[in-house]
PDB file of C-alpha atoms in Angstrom:
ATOM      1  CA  UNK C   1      83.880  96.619 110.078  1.00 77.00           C
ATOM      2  CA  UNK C   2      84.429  98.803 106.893  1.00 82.00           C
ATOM      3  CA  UNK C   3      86.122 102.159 107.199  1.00 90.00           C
ATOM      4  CA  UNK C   4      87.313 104.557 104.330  1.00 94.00           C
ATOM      5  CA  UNK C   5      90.416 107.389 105.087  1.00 96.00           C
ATOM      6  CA  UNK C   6      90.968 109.963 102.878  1.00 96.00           C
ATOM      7  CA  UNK C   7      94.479 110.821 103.854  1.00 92.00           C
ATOM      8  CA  UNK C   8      94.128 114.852 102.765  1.00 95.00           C
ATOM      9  CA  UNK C   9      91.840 116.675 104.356  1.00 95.00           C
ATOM     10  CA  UNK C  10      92.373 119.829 101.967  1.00 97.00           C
ATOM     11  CA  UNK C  11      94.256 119.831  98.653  1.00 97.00           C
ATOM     12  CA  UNK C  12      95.526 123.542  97.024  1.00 97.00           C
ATOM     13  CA  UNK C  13      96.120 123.493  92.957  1.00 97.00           C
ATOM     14  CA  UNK C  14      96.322 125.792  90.390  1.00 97.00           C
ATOM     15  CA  UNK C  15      94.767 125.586  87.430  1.00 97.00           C
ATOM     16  CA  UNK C  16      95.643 122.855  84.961  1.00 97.00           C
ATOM     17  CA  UNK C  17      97.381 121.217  87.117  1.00 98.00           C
ATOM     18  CA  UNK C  18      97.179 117.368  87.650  1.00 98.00           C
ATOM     19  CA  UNK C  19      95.578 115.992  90.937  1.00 98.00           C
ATOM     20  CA  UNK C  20      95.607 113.072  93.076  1.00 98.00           C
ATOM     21  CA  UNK C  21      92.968 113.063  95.957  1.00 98.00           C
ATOM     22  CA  UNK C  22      93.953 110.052  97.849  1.00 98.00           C
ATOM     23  CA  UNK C  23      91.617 107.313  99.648  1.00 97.00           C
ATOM     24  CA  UNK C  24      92.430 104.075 101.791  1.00 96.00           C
ATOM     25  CA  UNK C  25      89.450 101.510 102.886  1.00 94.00           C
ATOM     26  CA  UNK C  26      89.892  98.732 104.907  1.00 90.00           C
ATOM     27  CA  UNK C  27      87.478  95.742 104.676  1.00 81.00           C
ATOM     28  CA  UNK C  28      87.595  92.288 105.696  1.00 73.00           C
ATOM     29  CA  UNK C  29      85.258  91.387 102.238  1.00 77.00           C
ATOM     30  CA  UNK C  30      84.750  92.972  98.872  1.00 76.00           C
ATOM     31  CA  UNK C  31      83.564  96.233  98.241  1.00 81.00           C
ATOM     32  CA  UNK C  32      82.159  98.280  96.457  1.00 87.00           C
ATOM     33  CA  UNK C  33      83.603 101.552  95.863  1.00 91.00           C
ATOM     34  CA  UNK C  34      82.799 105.419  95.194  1.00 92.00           C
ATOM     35  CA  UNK C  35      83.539 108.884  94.802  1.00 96.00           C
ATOM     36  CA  UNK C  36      81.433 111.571  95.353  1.00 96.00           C
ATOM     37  CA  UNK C  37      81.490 115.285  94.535  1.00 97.00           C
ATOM     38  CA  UNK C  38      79.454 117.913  96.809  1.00 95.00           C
ATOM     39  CA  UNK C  39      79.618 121.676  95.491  1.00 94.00           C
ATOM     40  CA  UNK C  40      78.807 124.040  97.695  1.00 89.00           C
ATOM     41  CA  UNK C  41      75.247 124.110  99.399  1.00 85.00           C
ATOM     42  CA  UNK C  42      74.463 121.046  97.328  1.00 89.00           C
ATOM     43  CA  UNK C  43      73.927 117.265  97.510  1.00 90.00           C
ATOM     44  CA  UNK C  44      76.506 114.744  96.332  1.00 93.00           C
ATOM     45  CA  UNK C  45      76.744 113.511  92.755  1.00 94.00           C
ATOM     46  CA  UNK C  46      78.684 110.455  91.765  1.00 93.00           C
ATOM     47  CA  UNK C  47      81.289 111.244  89.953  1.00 96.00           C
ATOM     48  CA  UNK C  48      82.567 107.204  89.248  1.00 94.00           C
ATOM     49  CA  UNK C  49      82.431 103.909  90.915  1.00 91.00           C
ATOM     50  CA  UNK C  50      84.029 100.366  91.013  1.00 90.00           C
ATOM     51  CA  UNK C  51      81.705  97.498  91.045  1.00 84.00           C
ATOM     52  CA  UNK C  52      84.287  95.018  89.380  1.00 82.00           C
ATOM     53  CA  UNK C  53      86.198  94.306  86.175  1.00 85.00           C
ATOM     54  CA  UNK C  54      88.908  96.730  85.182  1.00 86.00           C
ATOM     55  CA  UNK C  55      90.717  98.387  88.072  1.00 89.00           C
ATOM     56  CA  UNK C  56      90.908 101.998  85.776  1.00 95.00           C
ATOM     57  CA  UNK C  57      87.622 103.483  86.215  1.00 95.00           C
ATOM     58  CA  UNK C  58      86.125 106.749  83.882  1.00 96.00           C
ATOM     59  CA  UNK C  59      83.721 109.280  85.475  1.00 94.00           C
ATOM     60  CA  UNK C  60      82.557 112.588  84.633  1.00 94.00           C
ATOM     61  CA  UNK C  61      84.064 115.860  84.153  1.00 93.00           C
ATOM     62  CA  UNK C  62      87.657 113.932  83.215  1.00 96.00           C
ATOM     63  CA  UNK C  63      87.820 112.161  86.627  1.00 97.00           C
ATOM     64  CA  UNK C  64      89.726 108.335  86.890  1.00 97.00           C
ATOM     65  CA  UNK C  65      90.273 105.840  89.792  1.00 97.00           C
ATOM     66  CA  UNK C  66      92.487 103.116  90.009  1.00 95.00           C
ATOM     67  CA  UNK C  67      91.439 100.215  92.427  1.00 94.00           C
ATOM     68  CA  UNK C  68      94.266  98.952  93.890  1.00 93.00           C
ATOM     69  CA  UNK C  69      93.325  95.927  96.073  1.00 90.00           C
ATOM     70  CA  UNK C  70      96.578  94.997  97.417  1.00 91.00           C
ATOM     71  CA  UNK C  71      97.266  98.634  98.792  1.00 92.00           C
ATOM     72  CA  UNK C  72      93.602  98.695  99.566  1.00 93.00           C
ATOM     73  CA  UNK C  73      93.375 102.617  97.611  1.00 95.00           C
ATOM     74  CA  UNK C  74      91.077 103.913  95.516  1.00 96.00           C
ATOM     75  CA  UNK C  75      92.256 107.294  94.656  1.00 97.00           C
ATOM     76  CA  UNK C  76      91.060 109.861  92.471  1.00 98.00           C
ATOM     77  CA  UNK C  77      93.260 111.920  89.808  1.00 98.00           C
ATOM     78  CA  UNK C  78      92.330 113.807  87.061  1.00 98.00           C
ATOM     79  CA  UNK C  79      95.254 115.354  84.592  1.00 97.00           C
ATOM     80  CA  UNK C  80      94.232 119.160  84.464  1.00 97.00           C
ATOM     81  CA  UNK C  81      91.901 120.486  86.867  1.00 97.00           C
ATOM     82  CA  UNK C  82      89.855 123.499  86.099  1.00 97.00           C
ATOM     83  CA  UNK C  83      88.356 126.657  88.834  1.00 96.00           C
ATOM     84  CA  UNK C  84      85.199 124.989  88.583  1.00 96.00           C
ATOM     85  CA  UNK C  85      86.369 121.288  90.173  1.00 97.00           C
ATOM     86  CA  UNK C  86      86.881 123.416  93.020  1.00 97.00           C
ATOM     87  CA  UNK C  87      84.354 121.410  96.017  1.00 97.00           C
ATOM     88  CA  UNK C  88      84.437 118.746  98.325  1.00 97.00           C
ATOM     89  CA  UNK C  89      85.193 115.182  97.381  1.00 98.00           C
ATOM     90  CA  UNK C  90      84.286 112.114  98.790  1.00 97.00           C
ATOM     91  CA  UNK C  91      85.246 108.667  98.571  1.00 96.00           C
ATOM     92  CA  UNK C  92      82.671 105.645 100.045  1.00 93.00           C
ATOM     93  CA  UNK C  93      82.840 101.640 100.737  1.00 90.00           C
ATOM     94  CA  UNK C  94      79.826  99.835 100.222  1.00 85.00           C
ATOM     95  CA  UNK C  95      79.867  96.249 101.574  1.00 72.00           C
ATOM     96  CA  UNK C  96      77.033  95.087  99.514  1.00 69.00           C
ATOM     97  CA  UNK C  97      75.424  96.694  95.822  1.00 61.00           C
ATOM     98  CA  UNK C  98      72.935  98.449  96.766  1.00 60.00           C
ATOM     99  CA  UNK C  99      74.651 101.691  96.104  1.00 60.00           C
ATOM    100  CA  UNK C 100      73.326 103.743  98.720  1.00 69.00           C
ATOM    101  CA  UNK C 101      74.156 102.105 102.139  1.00 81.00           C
ATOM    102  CA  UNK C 102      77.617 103.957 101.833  1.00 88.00           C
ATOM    103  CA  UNK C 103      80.229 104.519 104.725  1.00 90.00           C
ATOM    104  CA  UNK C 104      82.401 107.670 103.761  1.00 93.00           C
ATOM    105  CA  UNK C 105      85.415 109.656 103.964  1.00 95.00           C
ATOM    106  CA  UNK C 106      86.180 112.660 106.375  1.00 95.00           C
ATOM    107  CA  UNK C 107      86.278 114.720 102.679  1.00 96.00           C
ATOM    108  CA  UNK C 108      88.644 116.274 100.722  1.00 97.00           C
ATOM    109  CA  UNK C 109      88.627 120.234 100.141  1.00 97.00           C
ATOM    110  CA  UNK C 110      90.439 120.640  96.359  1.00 97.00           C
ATOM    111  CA  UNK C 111      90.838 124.066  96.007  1.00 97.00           C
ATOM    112  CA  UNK C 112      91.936 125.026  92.726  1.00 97.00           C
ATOM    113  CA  UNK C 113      93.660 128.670  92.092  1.00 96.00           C
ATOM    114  CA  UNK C 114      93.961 130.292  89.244  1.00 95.00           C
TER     115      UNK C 114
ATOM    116  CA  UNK B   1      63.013 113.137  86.318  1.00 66.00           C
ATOM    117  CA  UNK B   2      63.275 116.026  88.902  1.00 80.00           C
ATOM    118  CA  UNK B   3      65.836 114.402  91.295  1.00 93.00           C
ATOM    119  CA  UNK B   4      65.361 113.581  94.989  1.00 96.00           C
ATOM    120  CA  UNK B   5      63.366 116.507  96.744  1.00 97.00           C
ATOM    121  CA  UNK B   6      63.782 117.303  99.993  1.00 97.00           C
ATOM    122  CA  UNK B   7      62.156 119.959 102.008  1.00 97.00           C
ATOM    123  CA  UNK B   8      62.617 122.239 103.392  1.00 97.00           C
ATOM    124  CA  UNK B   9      65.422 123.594 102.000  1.00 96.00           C
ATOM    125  CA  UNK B  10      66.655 125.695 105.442  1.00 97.00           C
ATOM    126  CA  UNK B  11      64.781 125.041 109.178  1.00 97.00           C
ATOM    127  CA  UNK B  12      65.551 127.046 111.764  1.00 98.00           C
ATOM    128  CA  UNK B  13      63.845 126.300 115.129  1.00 97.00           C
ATOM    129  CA  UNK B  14      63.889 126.369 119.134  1.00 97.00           C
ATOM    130  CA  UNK B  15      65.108 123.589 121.262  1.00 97.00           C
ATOM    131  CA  UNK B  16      62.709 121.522 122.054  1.00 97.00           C
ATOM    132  CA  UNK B  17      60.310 122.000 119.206  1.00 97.00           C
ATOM    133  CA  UNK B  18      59.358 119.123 116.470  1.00 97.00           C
ATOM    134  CA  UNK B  19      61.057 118.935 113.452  1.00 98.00           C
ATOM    135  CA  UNK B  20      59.894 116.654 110.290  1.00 98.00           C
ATOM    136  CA  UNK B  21      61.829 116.915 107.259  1.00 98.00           C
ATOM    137  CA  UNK B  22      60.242 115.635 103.931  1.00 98.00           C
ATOM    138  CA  UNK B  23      61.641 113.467 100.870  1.00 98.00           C
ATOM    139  CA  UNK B  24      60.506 112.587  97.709  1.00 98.00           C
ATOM    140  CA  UNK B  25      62.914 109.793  96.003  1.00 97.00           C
ATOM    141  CA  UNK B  26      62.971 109.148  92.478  1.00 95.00           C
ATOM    142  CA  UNK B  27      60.296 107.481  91.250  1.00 94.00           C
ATOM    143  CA  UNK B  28      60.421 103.539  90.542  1.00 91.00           C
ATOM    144  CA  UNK B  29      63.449 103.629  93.509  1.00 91.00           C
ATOM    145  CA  UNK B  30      63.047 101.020  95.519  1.00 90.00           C
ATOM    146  CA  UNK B  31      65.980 102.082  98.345  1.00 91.00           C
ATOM    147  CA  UNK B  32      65.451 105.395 100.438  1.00 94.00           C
ATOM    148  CA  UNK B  33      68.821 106.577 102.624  1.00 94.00           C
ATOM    149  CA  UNK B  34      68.448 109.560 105.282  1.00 97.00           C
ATOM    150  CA  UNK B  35      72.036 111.009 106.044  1.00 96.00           C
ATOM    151  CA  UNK B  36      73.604 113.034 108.142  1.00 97.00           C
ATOM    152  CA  UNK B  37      76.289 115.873 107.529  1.00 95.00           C
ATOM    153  CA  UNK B  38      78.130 117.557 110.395  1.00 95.00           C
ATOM    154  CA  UNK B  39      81.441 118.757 110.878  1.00 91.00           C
ATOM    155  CA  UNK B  40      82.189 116.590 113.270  1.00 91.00           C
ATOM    156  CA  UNK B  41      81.179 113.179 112.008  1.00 91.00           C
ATOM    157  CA  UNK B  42      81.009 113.646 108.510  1.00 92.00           C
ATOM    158  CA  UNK B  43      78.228 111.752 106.922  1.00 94.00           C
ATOM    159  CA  UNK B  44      76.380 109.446 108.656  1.00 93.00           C
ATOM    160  CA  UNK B  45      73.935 106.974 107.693  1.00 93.00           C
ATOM    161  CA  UNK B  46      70.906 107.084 109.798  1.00 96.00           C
ATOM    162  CA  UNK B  47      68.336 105.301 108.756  1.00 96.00           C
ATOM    163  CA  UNK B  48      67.170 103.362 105.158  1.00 93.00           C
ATOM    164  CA  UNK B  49      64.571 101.643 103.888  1.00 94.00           C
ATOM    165  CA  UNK B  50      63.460  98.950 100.813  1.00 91.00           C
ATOM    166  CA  UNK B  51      60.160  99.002  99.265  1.00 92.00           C
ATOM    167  CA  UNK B  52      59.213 101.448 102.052  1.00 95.00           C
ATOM    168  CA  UNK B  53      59.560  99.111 104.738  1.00 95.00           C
ATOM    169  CA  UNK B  54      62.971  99.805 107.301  1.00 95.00           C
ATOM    170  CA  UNK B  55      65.970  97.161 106.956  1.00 91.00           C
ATOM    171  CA  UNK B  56      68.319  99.394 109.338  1.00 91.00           C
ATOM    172  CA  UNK B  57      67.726 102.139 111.722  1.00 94.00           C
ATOM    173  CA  UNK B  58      71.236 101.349 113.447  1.00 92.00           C
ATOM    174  CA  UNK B  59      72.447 104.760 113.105  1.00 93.00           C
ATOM    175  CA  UNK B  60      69.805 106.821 114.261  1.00 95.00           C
ATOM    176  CA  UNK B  61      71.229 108.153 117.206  1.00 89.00           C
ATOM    177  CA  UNK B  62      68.522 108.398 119.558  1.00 89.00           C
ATOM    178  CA  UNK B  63      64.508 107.768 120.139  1.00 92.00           C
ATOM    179  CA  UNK B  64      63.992 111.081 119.832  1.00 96.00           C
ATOM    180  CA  UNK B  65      64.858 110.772 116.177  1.00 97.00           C
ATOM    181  CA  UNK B  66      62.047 108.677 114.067  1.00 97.00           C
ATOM    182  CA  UNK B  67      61.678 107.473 110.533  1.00 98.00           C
ATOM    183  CA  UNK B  68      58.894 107.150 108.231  1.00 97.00           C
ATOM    184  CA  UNK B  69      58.296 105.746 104.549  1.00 97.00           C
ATOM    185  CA  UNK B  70      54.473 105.360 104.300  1.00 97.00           C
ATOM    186  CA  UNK B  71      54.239 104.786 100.242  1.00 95.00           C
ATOM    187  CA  UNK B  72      56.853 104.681  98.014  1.00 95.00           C
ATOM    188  CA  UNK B  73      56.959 108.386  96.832  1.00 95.00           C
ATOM    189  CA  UNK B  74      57.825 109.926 100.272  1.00 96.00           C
ATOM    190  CA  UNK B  75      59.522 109.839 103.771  1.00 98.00           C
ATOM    191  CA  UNK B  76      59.755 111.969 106.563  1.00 98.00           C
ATOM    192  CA  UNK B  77      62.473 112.022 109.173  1.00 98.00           C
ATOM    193  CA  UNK B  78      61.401 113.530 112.394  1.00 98.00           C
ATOM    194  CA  UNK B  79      62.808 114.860 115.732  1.00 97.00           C
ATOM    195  CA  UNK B  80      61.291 115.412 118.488  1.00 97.00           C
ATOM    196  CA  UNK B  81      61.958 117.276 120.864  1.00 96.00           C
ATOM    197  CA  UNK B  82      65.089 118.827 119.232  1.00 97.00           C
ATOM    198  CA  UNK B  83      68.050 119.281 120.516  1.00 97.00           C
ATOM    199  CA  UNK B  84      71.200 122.042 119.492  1.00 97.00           C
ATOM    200  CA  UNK B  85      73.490 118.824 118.799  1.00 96.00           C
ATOM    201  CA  UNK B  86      71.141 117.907 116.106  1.00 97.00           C
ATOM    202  CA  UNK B  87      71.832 120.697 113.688  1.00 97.00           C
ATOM    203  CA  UNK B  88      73.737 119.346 110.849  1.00 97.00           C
ATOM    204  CA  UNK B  89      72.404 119.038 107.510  1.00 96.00           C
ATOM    205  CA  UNK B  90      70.403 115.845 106.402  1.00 97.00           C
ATOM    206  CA  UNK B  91      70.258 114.633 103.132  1.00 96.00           C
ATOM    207  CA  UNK B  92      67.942 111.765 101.183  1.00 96.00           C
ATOM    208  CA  UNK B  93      69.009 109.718  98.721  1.00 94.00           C
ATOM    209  CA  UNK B  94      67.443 107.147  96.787  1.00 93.00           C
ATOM    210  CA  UNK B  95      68.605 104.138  94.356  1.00 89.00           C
ATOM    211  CA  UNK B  96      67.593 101.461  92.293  1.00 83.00           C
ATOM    212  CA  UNK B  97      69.044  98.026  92.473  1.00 74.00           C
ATOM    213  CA  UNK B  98      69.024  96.349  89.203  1.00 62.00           C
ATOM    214  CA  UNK B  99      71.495  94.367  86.757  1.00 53.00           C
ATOM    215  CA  UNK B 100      74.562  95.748  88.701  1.00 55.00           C
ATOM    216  CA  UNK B 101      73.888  99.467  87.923  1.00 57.00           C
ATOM    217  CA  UNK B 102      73.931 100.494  91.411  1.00 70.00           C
ATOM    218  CA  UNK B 103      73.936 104.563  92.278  1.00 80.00           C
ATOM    219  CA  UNK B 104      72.489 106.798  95.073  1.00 87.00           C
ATOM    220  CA  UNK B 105      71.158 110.343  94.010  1.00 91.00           C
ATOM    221  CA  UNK B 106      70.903 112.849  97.006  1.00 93.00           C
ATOM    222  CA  UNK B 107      69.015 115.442  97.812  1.00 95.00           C
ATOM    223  CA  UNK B 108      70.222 118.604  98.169  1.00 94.00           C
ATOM    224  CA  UNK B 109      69.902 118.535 101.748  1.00 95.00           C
ATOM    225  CA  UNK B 110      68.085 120.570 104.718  1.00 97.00           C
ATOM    226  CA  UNK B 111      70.303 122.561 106.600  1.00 97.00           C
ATOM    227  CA  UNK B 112      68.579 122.388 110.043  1.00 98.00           C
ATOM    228  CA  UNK B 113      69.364 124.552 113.016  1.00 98.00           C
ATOM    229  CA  UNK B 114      67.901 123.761 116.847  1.00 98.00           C
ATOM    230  CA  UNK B 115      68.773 127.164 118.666  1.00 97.00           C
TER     231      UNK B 115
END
């Protein structure tokens, strides 16, 4: 069976400071692999994703990911963080590519101060 | 496109009562997810369905939850009767499965309370 951890559950920066929101899977086959954003009262939007190919993955709003199959991670940094990337982040496994049969995280709760 | 619509937005009702919530997925989507959100658990896949028909209702916790796609342009998720334990908020998403480019888009969710 697939499971995600995302070792943080709540993450305090200030502002323009660099982040790393950190996320473990474990999986007996490939995955697929995501991070989603949820602002308050909203749904989730995907910030990025790793299907295959290069292990660095762009998303929006200055987000990366590095797949790191050996360590099984897939964590999520971005080099300056802003007041408004302040929400709840979540990182997902998908065993197949459908993109929407998704196991998740517990969350992680970035807080950024000013 | 106007996103995945759910409604409504905020349901408050007794224990006991019936309670259908409504999607709309993007159109030409041929995957529809329901989800649930709760402190507890986190998010939960209930329920989700291809080209309206069901593939996997493993996660819906109990018969008194139920799951509906009758055309491609809308689902309902109902509960009946409703229990305190089931007030979480459910979302909807929807994707499209084609040359690789694989993405769900959620709702914004309907925050439901059984009192």
């Amino acid at each position: 069976a697939q499971s995600v951890t995302q070792l943080d559950s709540q993450v305090p920066v200030f502002e323009e400071a660099p982040v790393e929101l950190r996320c473990n899977y474990s999986s007996s086959v490939s995955v697929y692999l995501f991070w989603y954003v949820q602002y308050p009262n909203q749904g989730l939007q995907l910030l990025l994703k790793y299907l295959s190919g290069s292990t660095l993955v762009k998303g929006i709003n200055g987000f990366e990911a590095e797949f790191n199959k050996s360590q099984t991670s897939f964590h999520l940094r971005k080099p300056s963080v802003h007041i408004s990337d302040t929400a709840e982040y979540f990182c997902a496994v998908s065993v197949d590519n459908r993109g929407g049969k998704l196991i998740f995280g517990q969350g992680t709760e970035l807080s950024v101060k000013p | 496109d106007a996103g995945v619509i759910q409604s409504p937005r905020h349901e408050v009702t007794e224990m006991g009562q019936e309670v259908t919530l409504r999607c709309k997925p993007i159109s030409g989507h041929d995957y529809l997810f329901w989800y649930r959100q709760t402190m507890m658990r986190g998010l939960e896949l209930l329920i989700y369905f291809n080209n309206n028909v069901p593939i996997d209702d493993s996660g819906m916790p109990e018969d008194r939850f139920s799951a509906k796609m009758p055309n491609a342009s809308f689902s309902t998720l109902k509960i009946q009767p409703s229990e305190p334990r089931d007030s979480a908020v459910y979302f909807c998403a929807s994707s499209f499965q084609t040359g690789g480019k694989t993405e769900a888009f959620f709702g914004q969710g309907t925050r439901l309370t059984v009192v």
